[in-house]
Structure formats: structure tokens, C-alpha cells
mmCIF file with all atom_site columns, C-alpha atoms in Angstrom:
data_model
loop_
_atom_site.group_PDB
_atom_site.id
_atom_site.type_symbol
_atom_site.label_atom_id
_atom_site.label_alt_id
_atom_site.label_comp_id
_atom_site.label_asym_id
_atom_site.label_entity_id
_atom_site.label_seq_id
_atom_site.pdbx_PDB_ins_code
_atom_site.Cartn_x
_atom_site.Cartn_y
_atom_site.Cartn_z
_atom_site.occupancy
_atom_site.B_iso_or_equiv
_atom_site.pdbx_formal_charge
_atom_site.auth_seq_id
_atom_site.auth_comp_id
_atom_site.auth_asym_id
_atom_site.auth_atom_id
_atom_site.pdbx_PDB_model_num
ATOM 1   C CA . MET A 1 1   ? 113.663 101.682 89.036  1.00 62.00 ? 812 MET A CA 1
ATOM 2   C CA . ARG A 1 2   ? 115.006 101.659 92.569  1.00 59.00 ? 813 ARG A CA 1
ATOM 3   C CA . PHE A 1 3   ? 114.384 104.448 95.057  1.00 60.00 ? 814 PHE A CA 1
ATOM 4   C CA . PRO A 1 4   ? 117.279 105.534 97.245  1.00 59.00 ? 815 PRO A CA 1
ATOM 5   C CA . ASP A 1 5   ? 117.885 103.111 100.149 1.00 61.00 ? 816 ASP A CA 1
ATOM 6   C CA . SER A 1 6   ? 115.492 100.507 98.716  1.00 65.00 ? 817 SER A CA 1
ATOM 7   C CA . ALA A 1 7   ? 116.084 96.907  97.647  1.00 71.00 ? 818 ALA A CA 1
ATOM 8   C CA . THR A 1 8   ? 112.816 96.883  95.709  1.00 74.00 ? 819 THR A CA 1
ATOM 9   C CA . GLN A 1 9   ? 112.723 96.934  91.911  1.00 78.00 ? 820 GLN A CA 1
ATOM 10  C CA . TYR A 1 10  ? 109.619 98.932  90.914  1.00 76.00 ? 821 TYR A CA 1
ATOM 11  C CA . GLU A 1 11  ? 107.518 98.880  87.759  1.00 79.00 ? 822 GLU A CA 1
ATOM 12  C CA . VAL A 1 12  ? 105.121 101.799 87.320  1.00 76.00 ? 823 VAL A CA 1
ATOM 13  C CA . VAL A 1 13  ? 101.609 100.846 86.292  1.00 79.00 ? 824 VAL A CA 1
ATOM 14  C CA . SER A 1 14  ? 100.171 104.383 86.462  1.00 77.00 ? 825 SER A CA 1
ATOM 15  C CA . LEU A 1 15  ? 101.402 106.922 83.947  1.00 62.00 ? 826 LEU A CA 1
ATOM 16  C CA . ASP A 1 16  ? 102.729 109.628 86.276  1.00 65.00 ? 827 ASP A CA 1
ATOM 17  C CA . PRO A 1 17  ? 104.112 108.689 89.721  1.00 55.00 ? 828 PRO A CA 1
ATOM 18  C CA . ARG A 1 18  ? 104.118 112.359 90.740  1.00 62.00 ? 829 ARG A CA 1
ATOM 19  C CA . ARG A 1 19  ? 100.299 112.399 90.907  1.00 69.00 ? 830 ARG A CA 1
ATOM 20  C CA . ASP A 1 20  ? 98.225  111.889 94.079  1.00 77.00 ? 831 ASP A CA 1
ATOM 21  C CA . VAL A 1 21  ? 97.386  108.289 93.108  1.00 82.00 ? 832 VAL A CA 1
ATOM 22  C CA . GLN A 1 22  ? 100.258 105.953 92.313  1.00 81.00 ? 833 GLN A CA 1
ATOM 23  C CA . LEU A 1 23  ? 100.061 102.359 91.168  1.00 85.00 ? 834 LEU A CA 1
ATOM 24  C CA . TYR A 1 24  ? 103.150 100.198 90.892  1.00 85.00 ? 835 TYR A CA 1
ATOM 25  C CA . ILE A 1 25  ? 104.473 96.658  91.160  1.00 91.00 ? 836 ILE A CA 1
ATOM 26  C CA . GLY A 1 26  ? 107.348 95.948  93.524  1.00 92.00 ? 837 GLY A CA 1
ATOM 27  C CA . HIS A 1 27  ? 109.738 92.996  93.346  1.00 95.00 ? 838 HIS A CA 1
ATOM 28  C CA . LEU A 1 28  ? 111.765 91.893  96.390  1.00 95.00 ? 839 LEU A CA 1
ATOM 29  C CA . ALA A 1 29  ? 114.509 89.281  96.571  1.00 94.00 ? 840 ALA A CA 1
ATOM 30  C CA . ALA A 1 30  ? 114.199 86.586  99.263  1.00 95.00 ? 841 ALA A CA 1
ATOM 31  C CA . GLY A 1 31  ? 114.562 88.187  102.703 1.00 96.00 ? 842 GLY A CA 1
ATOM 32  C CA . ALA A 1 32  ? 114.881 91.728  101.285 1.00 94.00 ? 843 ALA A CA 1
ATOM 33  C CA . ALA A 1 33  ? 112.955 94.751  102.581 1.00 93.00 ? 844 ALA A CA 1
ATOM 34  C CA . ASN A 1 34  ? 111.630 97.714  100.605 1.00 89.00 ? 845 ASN A CA 1
ATOM 35  C CA . THR A 1 35  ? 113.212 100.165 103.073 1.00 86.00 ? 846 THR A CA 1
ATOM 36  C CA . ALA A 1 36  ? 116.030 99.974  105.625 1.00 87.00 ? 847 ALA A CA 1
ATOM 37  C CA . SER A 1 37  ? 113.515 100.663 108.413 1.00 89.00 ? 848 SER A CA 1
ATOM 38  C CA . PRO A 1 38  ? 109.754 101.386 108.577 1.00 91.00 ? 849 PRO A CA 1
ATOM 39  C CA . VAL A 1 39  ? 108.788 104.798 107.166 1.00 87.00 ? 850 VAL A CA 1
ATOM 40  C CA . GLY A 1 40  ? 105.553 106.759 106.795 1.00 87.00 ? 851 GLY A CA 1
ATOM 41  C CA . HIS A 1 41  ? 104.621 108.951 103.847 1.00 76.00 ? 852 HIS A CA 1
ATOM 42  C CA . GLY A 1 42  ? 103.405 112.538 103.821 1.00 72.00 ? 853 GLY A CA 1
ATOM 43  C CA . THR A 1 43  ? 100.765 114.022 106.067 1.00 76.00 ? 854 THR A CA 1
ATOM 44  C CA . THR A 1 44  ? 97.797  112.197 104.562 1.00 82.00 ? 855 THR A CA 1
ATOM 45  C CA . SER A 1 45  ? 98.109  108.969 102.626 1.00 84.00 ? 856 SER A CA 1
ATOM 46  C CA . GLU A 1 46  ? 96.497  105.574 102.208 1.00 90.00 ? 857 GLU A CA 1
ATOM 47  C CA . GLU A 1 47  ? 98.047  102.427 100.811 1.00 92.00 ? 858 GLU A CA 1
ATOM 48  C CA . CYS A 1 48  ? 96.688  99.139  99.602  1.00 94.00 ? 859 CYS A CA 1
ATOM 49  C CA . LEU A 1 49  ? 99.044  96.231  98.990  1.00 95.00 ? 860 LEU A CA 1
ATOM 50  C CA . TYR A 1 50  ? 98.128  93.053  97.057  1.00 97.00 ? 861 TYR A CA 1
ATOM 51  C CA . VAL A 1 51  ? 100.610 90.161  96.999  1.00 97.00 ? 862 VAL A CA 1
ATOM 52  C CA . LEU A 1 52  ? 101.133 88.847  93.460  1.00 97.00 ? 863 LEU A CA 1
ATOM 53  C CA . SER A 1 53  ? 103.622 86.098  94.318  1.00 98.00 ? 864 SER A CA 1
ATOM 54  C CA . GLY A 1 54  ? 105.618 84.803  97.256  1.00 98.00 ? 865 GLY A CA 1
ATOM 55  C CA . LYS A 1 55  ? 105.138 85.761  100.896 1.00 98.00 ? 866 LYS A CA 1
ATOM 56  C CA . VAL A 1 56  ? 105.750 89.037  102.705 1.00 98.00 ? 867 VAL A CA 1
ATOM 57  C CA . VAL A 1 57  ? 105.571 90.480  106.183 1.00 97.00 ? 868 VAL A CA 1
ATOM 58  C CA . VAL A 1 58  ? 104.124 93.987  106.364 1.00 97.00 ? 869 VAL A CA 1
ATOM 59  C CA . VAL A 1 59  ? 105.479 95.823  109.385 1.00 96.00 ? 870 VAL A CA 1
ATOM 60  C CA . LEU A 1 60  ? 102.869 98.429  110.307 1.00 94.00 ? 871 LEU A CA 1
ATOM 61  C CA . GLY A 1 61  ? 103.779 100.429 113.400 1.00 92.00 ? 872 GLY A CA 1
ATOM 62  C CA . ASN A 1 62  ? 104.156 97.819  116.159 1.00 94.00 ? 873 ASN A CA 1
ATOM 63  C CA . GLU A 1 63  ? 102.201 95.159  114.241 1.00 95.00 ? 874 GLU A CA 1
ATOM 64  C CA . ARG A 1 64  ? 103.321 92.502  111.765 1.00 97.00 ? 875 ARG A CA 1
ATOM 65  C CA . TRP A 1 65  ? 101.016 91.090  109.092 1.00 97.00 ? 876 TRP A CA 1
ATOM 66  C CA . ARG A 1 66  ? 101.998 87.919  107.210 1.00 98.00 ? 877 ARG A CA 1
ATOM 67  C CA . LEU A 1 67  ? 100.606 87.859  103.683 1.00 98.00 ? 878 LEU A CA 1
ATOM 68  C CA . GLY A 1 68  ? 100.801 85.285  100.899 1.00 98.00 ? 879 GLY A CA 1
ATOM 69  C CA . LYS A 1 69  ? 99.789  85.226  97.250  1.00 97.00 ? 880 LYS A CA 1
ATOM 70  C CA . SER A 1 70  ? 96.375  86.888  96.701  1.00 97.00 ? 881 SER A CA 1
ATOM 71  C CA . ASP A 1 71  ? 96.311  88.421  100.206 1.00 97.00 ? 882 ASP A CA 1
ATOM 72  C CA . SER A 1 72  ? 95.891  92.169  100.629 1.00 97.00 ? 883 SER A CA 1
ATOM 73  C CA . ILE A 1 73  ? 96.093  94.869  103.282 1.00 96.00 ? 884 ILE A CA 1
ATOM 74  C CA . HIS A 1 74  ? 94.845  98.482  103.376 1.00 95.00 ? 885 HIS A CA 1
ATOM 75  C CA . PHE A 1 75  ? 96.424  100.931 105.807 1.00 94.00 ? 886 PHE A CA 1
ATOM 76  C CA . ASP A 1 76  ? 97.141  104.554 106.680 1.00 92.00 ? 887 ASP A CA 1
ATOM 77  C CA . GLY A 1 77  ? 100.398 105.322 104.852 1.00 89.00 ? 888 GLY A CA 1
ATOM 78  C CA . VAL A 1 78  ? 101.392 107.906 107.447 1.00 89.00 ? 889 VAL A CA 1
ATOM 79  C CA . ILE A 1 79  ? 102.042 105.048 109.906 1.00 92.00 ? 890 ILE A CA 1
ATOM 80  C CA . PRO A 1 80  ? 105.656 103.870 109.580 1.00 93.00 ? 891 PRO A CA 1
ATOM 81  C CA . HIS A 1 81  ? 105.647 100.674 107.525 1.00 93.00 ? 892 HIS A CA 1
ATOM 82  C CA . GLN A 1 82  ? 107.952 98.269  105.726 1.00 94.00 ? 893 GLN A CA 1
ATOM 83  C CA . ILE A 1 83  ? 107.491 95.311  103.365 1.00 95.00 ? 894 ILE A CA 1
ATOM 84  C CA . VAL A 1 84  ? 109.818 92.341  103.858 1.00 96.00 ? 895 VAL A CA 1
ATOM 85  C CA . ALA A 1 85  ? 109.948 89.275  101.588 1.00 97.00 ? 896 ALA A CA 1
ATOM 86  C CA . ASP A 1 86  ? 109.959 85.908  103.309 1.00 97.00 ? 897 ASP A CA 1
ATOM 87  C CA . PRO A 1 87  ? 113.466 84.372  103.371 1.00 97.00 ? 898 PRO A CA 1
ATOM 88  C CA . SER A 1 88  ? 112.115 81.298  101.534 1.00 97.00 ? 899 SER A CA 1
ATOM 89  C CA . GLY A 1 89  ? 111.874 83.119  98.210  1.00 97.00 ? 900 GLY A CA 1
ATOM 90  C CA . PRO A 1 90  ? 111.274 86.317  96.236  1.00 96.00 ? 901 PRO A CA 1
ATOM 91  C CA . ALA A 1 91  ? 107.983 88.206  96.351  1.00 97.00 ? 902 ALA A CA 1
ATOM 92  C CA . SER A 1 92  ? 106.075 90.623  94.129  1.00 96.00 ? 903 SER A CA 1
ATOM 93  C CA . PHE A 1 93  ? 103.286 92.969  95.145  1.00 96.00 ? 904 PHE A CA 1
ATOM 94  C CA . LEU A 1 94  ? 100.933 95.524  93.631  1.00 95.00 ? 905 LEU A CA 1
ATOM 95  C CA . SER A 1 95  ? 100.810 98.777  95.596  1.00 92.00 ? 906 SER A CA 1
ATOM 96  C CA . ILE A 1 96  ? 98.217  101.523 95.274  1.00 90.00 ? 907 ILE A CA 1
ATOM 97  C CA . THR A 1 97  ? 99.018  104.716 97.149  1.00 86.00 ? 908 THR A CA 1
ATOM 98  C CA . CYS A 1 98  ? 96.909  107.865 97.488  1.00 86.00 ? 909 CYS A CA 1
ATOM 99  C CA . GLY A 1 99  ? 97.825  111.107 99.210  1.00 78.00 ? 910 GLY A CA 1
ATOM 100 C CA . THR A 1 100 ? 100.705 113.474 99.715  1.00 64.00 ? 911 THR A CA 1
ATOM 101 C CA . PHE A 1 101 ? 104.239 112.192 99.206  1.00 57.00 ? 912 PHE A CA 1
ATOM 102 C CA . PRO A 1 102 ? 106.763 114.963 99.787  1.00 51.00 ? 913 PRO A CA 1
ATOM 103 C CA . THR A 1 103 ? 109.649 112.480 99.530  1.00 46.00 ? 914 THR A CA 1
ATOM 104 C CA . TRP A 1 104 ? 108.738 111.948 95.856  1.00 46.00 ? 915 TRP A CA 1
ATOM 105 C CA . SER A 1 105 ? 108.829 115.656 95.038  1.00 43.00 ? 916 SER A CA 1
ATOM 106 C CA . GLU A 1 106 ? 110.556 117.212 92.057  1.00 41.00 ? 917 GLU A CA 1
ATOM 107 C CA . GLN A 1 107 ? 113.186 118.565 94.470  1.00 37.00 ? 918 GLN A CA 1
ATOM 108 C CA . GLN A 1 108 ? 114.403 115.065 95.284  1.00 43.00 ? 919 GLN A CA 1
ATOM 109 C CA . PHE A 1 109 ? 113.583 113.482 91.919  1.00 44.00 ? 920 PHE A CA 1
ATOM 110 C CA . PRO A 1 110 ? 114.391 116.034 89.201  1.00 42.00 ? 921 PRO A CA 1
ATOM 111 C CA . PRO A 1 111 ? 112.773 115.987 85.743  1.00 45.00 ? 922 PRO A CA 1
ATOM 112 C CA . GLY A 1 112 ? 113.809 112.914 83.780  1.00 43.00 ? 923 GLY A CA 1
ATOM 113 C CA . HIS A 1 113 ? 114.354 110.775 86.893  1.00 42.00 ? 924 HIS A CA 1
ATOM 114 C CA . TYR A 1 114 ? 111.042 109.003 86.276  1.00 43.00 ? 925 TYR A CA 1
ATOM 115 C CA . ALA A 1 115 ? 112.401 107.663 82.999  1.00 38.00 ? 926 ALA A CA 1
ATOM 116 C CA . GLY A 1 116 ? 113.963 104.899 85.081  1.00 41.00 ? 927 GLY A CA 1
ATOM 117 C CA . PHE A 1 117 ? 110.547 103.350 85.704  1.00 42.00 ? 928 PHE A CA 1
ATOM 118 C CA . ILE A 1 118 ? 109.727 100.292 83.615  1.00 39.00 ? 929 ILE A CA 1
ATOM 119 C CA . PRO A 1 119 ? 106.453 100.979 81.761  1.00 38.00 ? 930 PRO A CA 1
ATOM 120 C CA . ARG A 1 120 ? 103.863 98.183  81.751  1.00 39.00 ? 931 ARG A CA 1
#
């Protein structure tokens, strides 16, 4: 599944992405970003990202973190952030998110929309 304005192909690992804890795998093409610009989520959220393959840059506020395979980062998801694959090749990452995500509400993603996720 792809979220609006995202170049990331997502696979859901958790059973219901509308819950407070979400676990998914993201796939980015070389040089692609998961969002057009850094964004934060909700009023309270935490995220943990684990790189499965390739290299990424995590833009977190005014900071940039370069991560490679088996590297991880844990951050406050309210801080605007973006994940960008290195131009040298594609990247995949495991993301665990906890908290409030109003942008993933039923109002924006009506019933049945979640069927687009690829079950693991």
C-alpha cells in the first residue's frame, strides 16, 4: 500500500494499523523519500526504525542521521521527520510506531482502505 504523497511501498506486519501500536515494513527506491517533506505525527507518538537493507538518511528536525543495514533509531514521532533512501540503491526498513495518529483516522482512510496493505 502507498499512503497519499508517499513513494514508500508499505507492508503491514501488525494486524490492524488503526491501533495505537503499528508495525510495518517500508520499501524505498534509490533516492526516494517516504514523504515530500518532513512531517510529525499526532500529539504524542514514538517511532523506532530498523534498517533491513540498503542505506537511509533519517531527517529529524534539523538533524540528519545516516543509517545502514542493522542500524536503528528511536525518536519522538511528533518531531517532523522524513526517511530518504541513499541514491546508491533501494532500502527497506522496519518501523514501529506508538501513539496518536490523526492522519490515519477513519475519516481520511474509510473502511476497506486497509485492504491495500500486503499481509505478512
